[in-house]
PDB file of C-alpha atoms in Angstrom:
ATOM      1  CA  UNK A 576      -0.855 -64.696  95.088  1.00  0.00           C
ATOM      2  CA  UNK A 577      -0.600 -67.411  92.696  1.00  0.00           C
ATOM      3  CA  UNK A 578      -2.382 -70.046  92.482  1.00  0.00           C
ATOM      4  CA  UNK A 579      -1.375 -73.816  93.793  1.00  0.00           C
ATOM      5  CA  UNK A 580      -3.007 -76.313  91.571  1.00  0.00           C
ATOM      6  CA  UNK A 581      -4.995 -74.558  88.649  1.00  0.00           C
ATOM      7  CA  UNK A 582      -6.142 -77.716  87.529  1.00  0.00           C
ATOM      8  CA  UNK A 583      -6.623 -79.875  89.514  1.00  0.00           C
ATOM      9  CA  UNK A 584      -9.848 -81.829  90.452  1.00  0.00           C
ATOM     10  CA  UNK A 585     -12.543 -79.731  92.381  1.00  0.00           C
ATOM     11  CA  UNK A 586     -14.538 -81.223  95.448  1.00  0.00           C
ATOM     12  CA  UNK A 587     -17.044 -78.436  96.293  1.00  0.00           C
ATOM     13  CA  UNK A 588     -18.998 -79.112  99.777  1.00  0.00           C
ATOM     14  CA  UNK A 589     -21.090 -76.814 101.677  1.00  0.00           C
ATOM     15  CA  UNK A 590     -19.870 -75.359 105.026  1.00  0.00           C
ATOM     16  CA  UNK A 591     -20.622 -77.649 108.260  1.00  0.00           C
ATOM     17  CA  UNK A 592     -20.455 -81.061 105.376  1.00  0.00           C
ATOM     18  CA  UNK A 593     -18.398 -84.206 105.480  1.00  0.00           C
ATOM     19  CA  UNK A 594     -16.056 -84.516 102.870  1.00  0.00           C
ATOM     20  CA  UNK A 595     -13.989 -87.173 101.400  1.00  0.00           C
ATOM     21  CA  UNK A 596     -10.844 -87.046  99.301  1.00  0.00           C
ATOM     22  CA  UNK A 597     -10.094 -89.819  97.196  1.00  0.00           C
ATOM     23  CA  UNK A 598      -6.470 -91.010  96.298  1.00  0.00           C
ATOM     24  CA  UNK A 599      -4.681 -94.019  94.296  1.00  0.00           C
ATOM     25  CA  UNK A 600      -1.367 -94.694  94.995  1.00  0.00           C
ATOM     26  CA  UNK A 601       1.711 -96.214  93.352  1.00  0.00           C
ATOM     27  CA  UNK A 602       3.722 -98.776  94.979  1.00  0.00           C
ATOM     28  CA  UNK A 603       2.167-101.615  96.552  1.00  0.00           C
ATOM     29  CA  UNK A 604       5.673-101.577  98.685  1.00  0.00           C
ATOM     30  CA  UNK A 605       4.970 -98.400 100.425  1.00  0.00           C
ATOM     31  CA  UNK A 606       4.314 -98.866 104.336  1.00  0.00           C
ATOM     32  CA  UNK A 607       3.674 -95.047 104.663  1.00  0.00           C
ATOM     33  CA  UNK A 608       1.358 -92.939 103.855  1.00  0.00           C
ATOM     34  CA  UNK A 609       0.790 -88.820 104.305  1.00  0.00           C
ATOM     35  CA  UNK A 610      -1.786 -86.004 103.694  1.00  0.00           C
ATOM     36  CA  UNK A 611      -0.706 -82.387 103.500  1.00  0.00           C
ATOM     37  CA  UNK A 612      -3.290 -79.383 103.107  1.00  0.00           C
ATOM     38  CA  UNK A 613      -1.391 -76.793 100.868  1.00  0.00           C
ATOM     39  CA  UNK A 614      -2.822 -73.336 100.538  1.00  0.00           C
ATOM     40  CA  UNK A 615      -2.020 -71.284  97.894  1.00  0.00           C
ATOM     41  CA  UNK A 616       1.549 -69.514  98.055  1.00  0.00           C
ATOM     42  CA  UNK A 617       2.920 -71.845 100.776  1.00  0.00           C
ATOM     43  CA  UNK A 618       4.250 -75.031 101.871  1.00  0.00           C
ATOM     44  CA  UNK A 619       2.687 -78.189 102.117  1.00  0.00           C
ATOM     45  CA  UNK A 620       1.080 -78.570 105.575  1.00  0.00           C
ATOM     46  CA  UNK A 621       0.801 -81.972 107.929  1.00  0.00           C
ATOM     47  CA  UNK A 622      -2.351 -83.131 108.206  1.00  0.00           C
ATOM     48  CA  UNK A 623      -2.559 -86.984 109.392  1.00  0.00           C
ATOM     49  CA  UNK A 624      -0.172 -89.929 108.354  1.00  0.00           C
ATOM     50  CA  UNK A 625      -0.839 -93.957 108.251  1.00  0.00           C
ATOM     51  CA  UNK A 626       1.442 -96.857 108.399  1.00  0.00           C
ATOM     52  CA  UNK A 627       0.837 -99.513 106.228  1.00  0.00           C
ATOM     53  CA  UNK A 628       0.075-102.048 109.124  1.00  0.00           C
ATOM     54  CA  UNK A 629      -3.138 -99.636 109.720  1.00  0.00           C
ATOM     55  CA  UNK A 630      -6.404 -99.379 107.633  1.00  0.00           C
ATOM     56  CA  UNK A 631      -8.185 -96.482 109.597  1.00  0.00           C
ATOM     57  CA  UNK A 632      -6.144 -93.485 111.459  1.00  0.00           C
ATOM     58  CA  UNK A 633      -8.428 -90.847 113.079  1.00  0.00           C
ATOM     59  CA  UNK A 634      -7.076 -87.103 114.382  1.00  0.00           C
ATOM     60  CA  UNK A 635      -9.149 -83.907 115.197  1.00  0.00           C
ATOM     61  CA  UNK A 636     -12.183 -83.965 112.783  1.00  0.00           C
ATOM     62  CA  UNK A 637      -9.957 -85.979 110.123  1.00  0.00           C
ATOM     63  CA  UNK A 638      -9.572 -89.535 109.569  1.00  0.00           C
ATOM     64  CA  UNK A 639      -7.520 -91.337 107.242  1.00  0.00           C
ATOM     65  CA  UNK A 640      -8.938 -94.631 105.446  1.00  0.00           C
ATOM     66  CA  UNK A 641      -6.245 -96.999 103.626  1.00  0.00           C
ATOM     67  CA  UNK A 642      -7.077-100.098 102.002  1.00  0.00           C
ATOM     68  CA  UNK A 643      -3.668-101.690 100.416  1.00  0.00           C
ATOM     69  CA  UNK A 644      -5.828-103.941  98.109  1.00  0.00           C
ATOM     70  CA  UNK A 645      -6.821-101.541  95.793  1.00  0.00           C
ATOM     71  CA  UNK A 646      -3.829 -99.199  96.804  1.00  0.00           C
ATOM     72  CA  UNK A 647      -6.543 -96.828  97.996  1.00  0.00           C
ATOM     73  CA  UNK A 648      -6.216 -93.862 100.226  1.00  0.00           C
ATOM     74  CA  UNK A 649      -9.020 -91.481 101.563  1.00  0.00           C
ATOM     75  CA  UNK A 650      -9.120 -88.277 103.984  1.00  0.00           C
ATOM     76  CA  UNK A 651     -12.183 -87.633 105.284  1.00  0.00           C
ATOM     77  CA  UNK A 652     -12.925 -83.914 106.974  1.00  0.00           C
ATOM     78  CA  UNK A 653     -15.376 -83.772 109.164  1.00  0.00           C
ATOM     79  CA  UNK A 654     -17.795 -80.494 109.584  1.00  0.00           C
ATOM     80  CA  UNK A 655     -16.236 -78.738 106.614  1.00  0.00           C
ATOM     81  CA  UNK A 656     -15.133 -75.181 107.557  1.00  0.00           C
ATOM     82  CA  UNK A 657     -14.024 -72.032 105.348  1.00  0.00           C
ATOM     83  CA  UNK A 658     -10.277 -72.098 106.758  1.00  0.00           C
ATOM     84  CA  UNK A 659     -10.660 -76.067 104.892  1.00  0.00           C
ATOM     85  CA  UNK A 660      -9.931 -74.479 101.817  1.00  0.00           C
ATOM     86  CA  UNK A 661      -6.908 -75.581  99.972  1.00  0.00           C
ATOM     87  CA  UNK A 662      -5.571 -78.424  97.598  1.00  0.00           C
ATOM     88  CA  UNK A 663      -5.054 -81.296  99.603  1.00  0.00           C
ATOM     89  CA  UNK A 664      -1.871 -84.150  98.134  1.00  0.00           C
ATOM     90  CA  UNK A 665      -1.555 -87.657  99.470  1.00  0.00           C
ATOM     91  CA  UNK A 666       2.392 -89.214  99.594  1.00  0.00           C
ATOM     92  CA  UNK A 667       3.649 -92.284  99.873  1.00  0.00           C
ATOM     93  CA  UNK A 668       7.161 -92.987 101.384  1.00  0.00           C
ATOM     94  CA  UNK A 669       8.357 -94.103  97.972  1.00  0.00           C
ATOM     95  CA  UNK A 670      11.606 -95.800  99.347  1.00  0.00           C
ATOM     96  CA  UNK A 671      12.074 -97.466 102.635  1.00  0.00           C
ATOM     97  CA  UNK A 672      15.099 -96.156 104.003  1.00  0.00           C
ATOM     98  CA  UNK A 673      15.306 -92.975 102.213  1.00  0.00           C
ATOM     99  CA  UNK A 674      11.349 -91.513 103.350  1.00  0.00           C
ATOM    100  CA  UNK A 675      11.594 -89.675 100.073  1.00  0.00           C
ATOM    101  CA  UNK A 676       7.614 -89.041  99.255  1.00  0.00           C
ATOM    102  CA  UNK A 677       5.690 -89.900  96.160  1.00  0.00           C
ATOM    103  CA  UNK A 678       3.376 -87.483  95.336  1.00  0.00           C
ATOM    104  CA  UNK A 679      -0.427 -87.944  94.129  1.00  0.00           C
ATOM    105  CA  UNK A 680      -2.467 -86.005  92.003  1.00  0.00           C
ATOM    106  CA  UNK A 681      -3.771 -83.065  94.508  1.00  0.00           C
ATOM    107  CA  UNK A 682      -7.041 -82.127  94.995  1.00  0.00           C
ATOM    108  CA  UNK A 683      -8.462 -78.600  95.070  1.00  0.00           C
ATOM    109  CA  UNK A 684     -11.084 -78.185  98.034  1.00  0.00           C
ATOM    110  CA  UNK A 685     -13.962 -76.064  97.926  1.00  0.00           C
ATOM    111  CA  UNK A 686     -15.992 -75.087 101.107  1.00  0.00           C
ATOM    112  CA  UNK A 687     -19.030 -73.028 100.174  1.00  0.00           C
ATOM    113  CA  UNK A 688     -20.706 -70.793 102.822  1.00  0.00           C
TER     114      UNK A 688
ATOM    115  CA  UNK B 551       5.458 -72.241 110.565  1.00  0.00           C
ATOM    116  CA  UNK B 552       6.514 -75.608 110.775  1.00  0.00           C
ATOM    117  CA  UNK B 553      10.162 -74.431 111.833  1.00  0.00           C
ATOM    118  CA  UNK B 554      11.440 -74.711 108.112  1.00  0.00           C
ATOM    119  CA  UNK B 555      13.110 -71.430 106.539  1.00  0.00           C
ATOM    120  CA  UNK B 556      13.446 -71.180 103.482  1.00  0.00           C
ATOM    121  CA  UNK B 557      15.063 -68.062 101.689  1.00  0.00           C
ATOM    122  CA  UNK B 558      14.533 -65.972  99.940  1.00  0.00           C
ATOM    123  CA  UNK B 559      10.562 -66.593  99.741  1.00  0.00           C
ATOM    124  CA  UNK B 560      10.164 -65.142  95.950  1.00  0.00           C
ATOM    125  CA  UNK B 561      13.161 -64.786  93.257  1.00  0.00           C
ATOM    126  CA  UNK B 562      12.918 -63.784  90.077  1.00  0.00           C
ATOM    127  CA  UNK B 563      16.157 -63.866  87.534  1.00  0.00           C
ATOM    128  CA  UNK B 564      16.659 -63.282  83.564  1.00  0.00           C
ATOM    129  CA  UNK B 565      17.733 -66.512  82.173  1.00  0.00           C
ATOM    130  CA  UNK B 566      21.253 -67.377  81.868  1.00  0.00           C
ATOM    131  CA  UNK B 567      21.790 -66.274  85.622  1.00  0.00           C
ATOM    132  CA  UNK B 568      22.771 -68.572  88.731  1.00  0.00           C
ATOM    133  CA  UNK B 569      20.050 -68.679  92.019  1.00  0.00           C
ATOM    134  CA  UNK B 570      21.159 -70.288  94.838  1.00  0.00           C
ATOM    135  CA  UNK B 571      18.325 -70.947  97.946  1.00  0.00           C
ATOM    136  CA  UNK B 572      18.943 -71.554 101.442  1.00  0.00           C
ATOM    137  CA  UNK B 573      17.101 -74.059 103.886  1.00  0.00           C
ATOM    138  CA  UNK B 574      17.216 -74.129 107.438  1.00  0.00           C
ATOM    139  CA  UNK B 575      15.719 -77.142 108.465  1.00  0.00           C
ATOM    140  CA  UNK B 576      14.399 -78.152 112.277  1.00  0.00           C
ATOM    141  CA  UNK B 577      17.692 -78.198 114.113  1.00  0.00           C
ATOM    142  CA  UNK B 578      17.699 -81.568 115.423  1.00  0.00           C
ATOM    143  CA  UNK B 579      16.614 -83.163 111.881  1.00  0.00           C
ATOM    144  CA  UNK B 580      19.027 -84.970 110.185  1.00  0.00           C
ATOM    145  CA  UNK B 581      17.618 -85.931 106.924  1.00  0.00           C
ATOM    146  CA  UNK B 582      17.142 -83.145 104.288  1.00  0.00           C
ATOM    147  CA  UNK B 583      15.515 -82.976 100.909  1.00  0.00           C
ATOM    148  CA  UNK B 584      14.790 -80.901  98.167  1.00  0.00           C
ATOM    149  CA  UNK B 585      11.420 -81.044  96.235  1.00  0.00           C
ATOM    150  CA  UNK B 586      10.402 -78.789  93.034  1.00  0.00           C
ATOM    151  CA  UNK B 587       6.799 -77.958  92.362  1.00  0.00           C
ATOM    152  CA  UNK B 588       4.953 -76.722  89.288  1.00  0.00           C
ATOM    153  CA  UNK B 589       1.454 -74.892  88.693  1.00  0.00           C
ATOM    154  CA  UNK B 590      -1.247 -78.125  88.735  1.00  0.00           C
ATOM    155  CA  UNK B 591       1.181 -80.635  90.098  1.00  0.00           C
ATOM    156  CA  UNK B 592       2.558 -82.200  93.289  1.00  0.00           C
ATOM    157  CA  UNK B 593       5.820 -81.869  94.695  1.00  0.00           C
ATOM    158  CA  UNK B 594       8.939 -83.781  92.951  1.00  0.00           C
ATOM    159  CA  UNK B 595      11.663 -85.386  94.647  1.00  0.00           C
ATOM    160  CA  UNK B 596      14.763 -83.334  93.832  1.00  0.00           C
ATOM    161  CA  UNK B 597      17.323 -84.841  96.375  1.00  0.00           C
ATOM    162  CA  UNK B 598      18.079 -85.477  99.856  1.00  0.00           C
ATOM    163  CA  UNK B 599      21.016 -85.263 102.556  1.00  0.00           C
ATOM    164  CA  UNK B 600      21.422 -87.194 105.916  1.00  0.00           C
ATOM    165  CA  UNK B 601      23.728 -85.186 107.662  1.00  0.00           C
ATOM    166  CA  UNK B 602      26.171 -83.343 105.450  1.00  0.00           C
ATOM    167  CA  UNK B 603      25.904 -86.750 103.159  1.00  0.00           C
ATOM    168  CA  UNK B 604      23.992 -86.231 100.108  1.00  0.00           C
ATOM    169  CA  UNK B 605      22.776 -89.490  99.383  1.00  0.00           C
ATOM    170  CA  UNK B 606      20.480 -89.619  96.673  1.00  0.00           C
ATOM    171  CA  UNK B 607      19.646 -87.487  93.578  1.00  0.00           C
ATOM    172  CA  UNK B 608      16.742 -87.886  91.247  1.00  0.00           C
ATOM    173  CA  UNK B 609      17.280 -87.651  87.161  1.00  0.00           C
ATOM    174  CA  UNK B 610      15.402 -84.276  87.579  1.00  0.00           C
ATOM    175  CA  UNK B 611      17.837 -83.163  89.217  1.00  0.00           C
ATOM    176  CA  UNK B 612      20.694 -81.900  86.147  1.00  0.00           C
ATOM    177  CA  UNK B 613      24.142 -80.905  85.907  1.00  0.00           C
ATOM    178  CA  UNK B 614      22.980 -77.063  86.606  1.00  0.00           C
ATOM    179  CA  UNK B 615      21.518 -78.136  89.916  1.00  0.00           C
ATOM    180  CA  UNK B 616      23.718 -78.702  92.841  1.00  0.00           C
ATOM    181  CA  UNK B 617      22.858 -79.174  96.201  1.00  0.00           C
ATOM    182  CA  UNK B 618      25.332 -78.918  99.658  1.00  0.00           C
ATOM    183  CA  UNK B 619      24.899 -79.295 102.926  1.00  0.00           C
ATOM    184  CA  UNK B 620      28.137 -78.640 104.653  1.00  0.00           C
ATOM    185  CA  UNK B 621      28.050 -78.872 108.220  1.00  0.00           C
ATOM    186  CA  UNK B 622      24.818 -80.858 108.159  1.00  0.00           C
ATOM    187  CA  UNK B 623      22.721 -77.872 109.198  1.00  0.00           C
ATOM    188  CA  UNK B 624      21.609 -75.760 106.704  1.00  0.00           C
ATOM    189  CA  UNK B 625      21.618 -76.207 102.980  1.00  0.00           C
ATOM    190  CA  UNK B 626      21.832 -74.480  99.661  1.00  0.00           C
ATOM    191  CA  UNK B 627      20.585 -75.691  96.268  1.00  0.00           C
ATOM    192  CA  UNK B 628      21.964 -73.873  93.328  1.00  0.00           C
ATOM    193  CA  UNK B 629      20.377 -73.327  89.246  1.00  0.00           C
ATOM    194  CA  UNK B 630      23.438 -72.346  87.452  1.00  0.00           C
ATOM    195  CA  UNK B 631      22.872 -70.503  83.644  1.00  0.00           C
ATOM    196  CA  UNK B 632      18.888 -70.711  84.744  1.00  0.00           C
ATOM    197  CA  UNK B 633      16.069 -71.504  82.231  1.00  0.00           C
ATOM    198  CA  UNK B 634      12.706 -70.889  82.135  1.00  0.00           C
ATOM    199  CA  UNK B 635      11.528 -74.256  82.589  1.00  0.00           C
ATOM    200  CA  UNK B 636      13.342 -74.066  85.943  1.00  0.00           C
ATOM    201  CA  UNK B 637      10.324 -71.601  87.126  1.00  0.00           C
ATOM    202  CA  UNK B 638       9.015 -73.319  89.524  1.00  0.00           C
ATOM    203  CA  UNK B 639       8.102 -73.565  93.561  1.00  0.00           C
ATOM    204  CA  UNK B 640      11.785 -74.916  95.287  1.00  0.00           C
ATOM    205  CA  UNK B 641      10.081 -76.676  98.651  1.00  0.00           C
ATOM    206  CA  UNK B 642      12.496 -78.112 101.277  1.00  0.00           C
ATOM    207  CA  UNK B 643      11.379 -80.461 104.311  1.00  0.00           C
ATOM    208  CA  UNK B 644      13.286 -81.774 106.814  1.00  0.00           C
ATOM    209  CA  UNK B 645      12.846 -85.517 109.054  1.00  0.00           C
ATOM    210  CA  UNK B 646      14.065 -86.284 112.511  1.00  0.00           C
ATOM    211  CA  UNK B 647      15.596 -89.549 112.820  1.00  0.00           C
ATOM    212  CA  UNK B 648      14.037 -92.362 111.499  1.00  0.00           C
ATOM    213  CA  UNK B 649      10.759 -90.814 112.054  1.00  0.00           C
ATOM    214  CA  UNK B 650       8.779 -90.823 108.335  1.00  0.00           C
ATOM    215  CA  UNK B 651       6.931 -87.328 108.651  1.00  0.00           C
ATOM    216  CA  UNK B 652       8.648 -84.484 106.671  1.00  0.00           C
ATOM    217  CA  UNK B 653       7.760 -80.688 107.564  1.00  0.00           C
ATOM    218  CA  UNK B 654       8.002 -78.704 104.845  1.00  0.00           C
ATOM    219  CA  UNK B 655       8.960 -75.099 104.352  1.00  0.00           C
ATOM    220  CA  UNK B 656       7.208 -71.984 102.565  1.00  0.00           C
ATOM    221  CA  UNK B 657       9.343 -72.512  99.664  1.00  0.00           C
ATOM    222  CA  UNK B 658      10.955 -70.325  97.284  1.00  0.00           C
ATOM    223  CA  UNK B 659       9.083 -69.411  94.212  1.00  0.00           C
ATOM    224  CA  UNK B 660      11.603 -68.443  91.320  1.00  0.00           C
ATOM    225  CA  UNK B 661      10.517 -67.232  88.218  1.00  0.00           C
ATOM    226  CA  UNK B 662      12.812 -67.139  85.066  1.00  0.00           C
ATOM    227  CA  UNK B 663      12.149 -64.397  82.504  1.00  0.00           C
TER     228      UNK B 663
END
């Protein structure tokens, strides 16, 4: 199938690893945040989502980090596994009112075995 | 399957001819939208609907492109006299209320030779 993200930056971690995904946002406005894990040939997929009035947001082996001074978002994947593999986007709700998202640059995960 | 249909899943068209795509969103969402997607990038807000209400269109969005959502279930979006920079991945999501999460469908790919 083809191929979501040809170039996008790489973060290559070995299997059973933490990793981290790194993402600067737009719009100092913006009181929510999103991740979505997209494998190749489909749809974006929920992952974990932040309000703005929240710095850390954990989930099942995921945690989101948000720090509004440097309009910095992070996702961090605990105990990296194969089925991790995919480009991962952060949004932010680029318009109160309308929850239309702003998209950043995704990432292309890696897991290595 | 986050309960978004999209159809069809792959379309692929000689230029100069009209596509139209169909979204079923969650049933009890009300709010809508339309996103485009390119090899290497994130999703682009196309448009969105609250209801049968189409309330906000983005300048990607051009006079080829038309969107409906007549009975505030379902919705089409329609490339009339299609070009090749119109290949791209169509994604629709769909929100419930004035909750902020969107779930996304599969998408249609359409490709434009």
């Amino acid at each position: 199938g083809e191929s979501v993200g040809l170039h996008l930056p790489t973060l290559s971690v070995q299997e059973g690893d933490n990793s981290i995904i790194n993402c600067a946002y737009s719009n100092s406005a913006s009181d929510y945040f999103i991740w979505y894990k997209q494998e190749s040939g489909k749809g974006p997929q929920f992952i974990i989502d932040i309000r703005s009035n929240m710095d850390k947001r954990q989930g099942q082996r995921v945690t989101v980090l948000l720090n509004k001074t440097v309009k910095h978002l992070s996702l961090q994947i605990a105990a990296t596994q194969p089925g991790d593999s995919a480009v991962y986007f952060c949004a932010e709700n680029g318009s109160a009112g309308t929850y239309k998202y702003i998209f950043g640059t995704g990432t292309r995960l890696k897991v290595l075995a | 399957d986050t309960g978004v249909s999209q159809n069809p899943r792959h379309k692929i068209t000689k230029r100069g001819q009209n596509v139209t795509f169909r979204c079923d969103p969650i049933s009890e969402h009300n709010r809508l939208y339309w996103y485009r997607q390119t090899l290497g990038q994130g999703p682009e807000f196309l448009t969105y609907f609250q209801n049968e209400a189409q309330l906000e269109k983005s300048r990607l969005l051009s006079d080829r492109f038309s969107a409906e959502r007549p009975k505030g279930s379902f919705s089409t979006l329609e490339i009339q006299r299609t070009e090749q920079g119109d290949s791209a991945m169509y994604l629709c999501a769909s929100i419930k209320g004035s909750d902020q999460q969107a779930f996304f469908g599969q998408g249609t790919r359409l490709t434009v030779v």
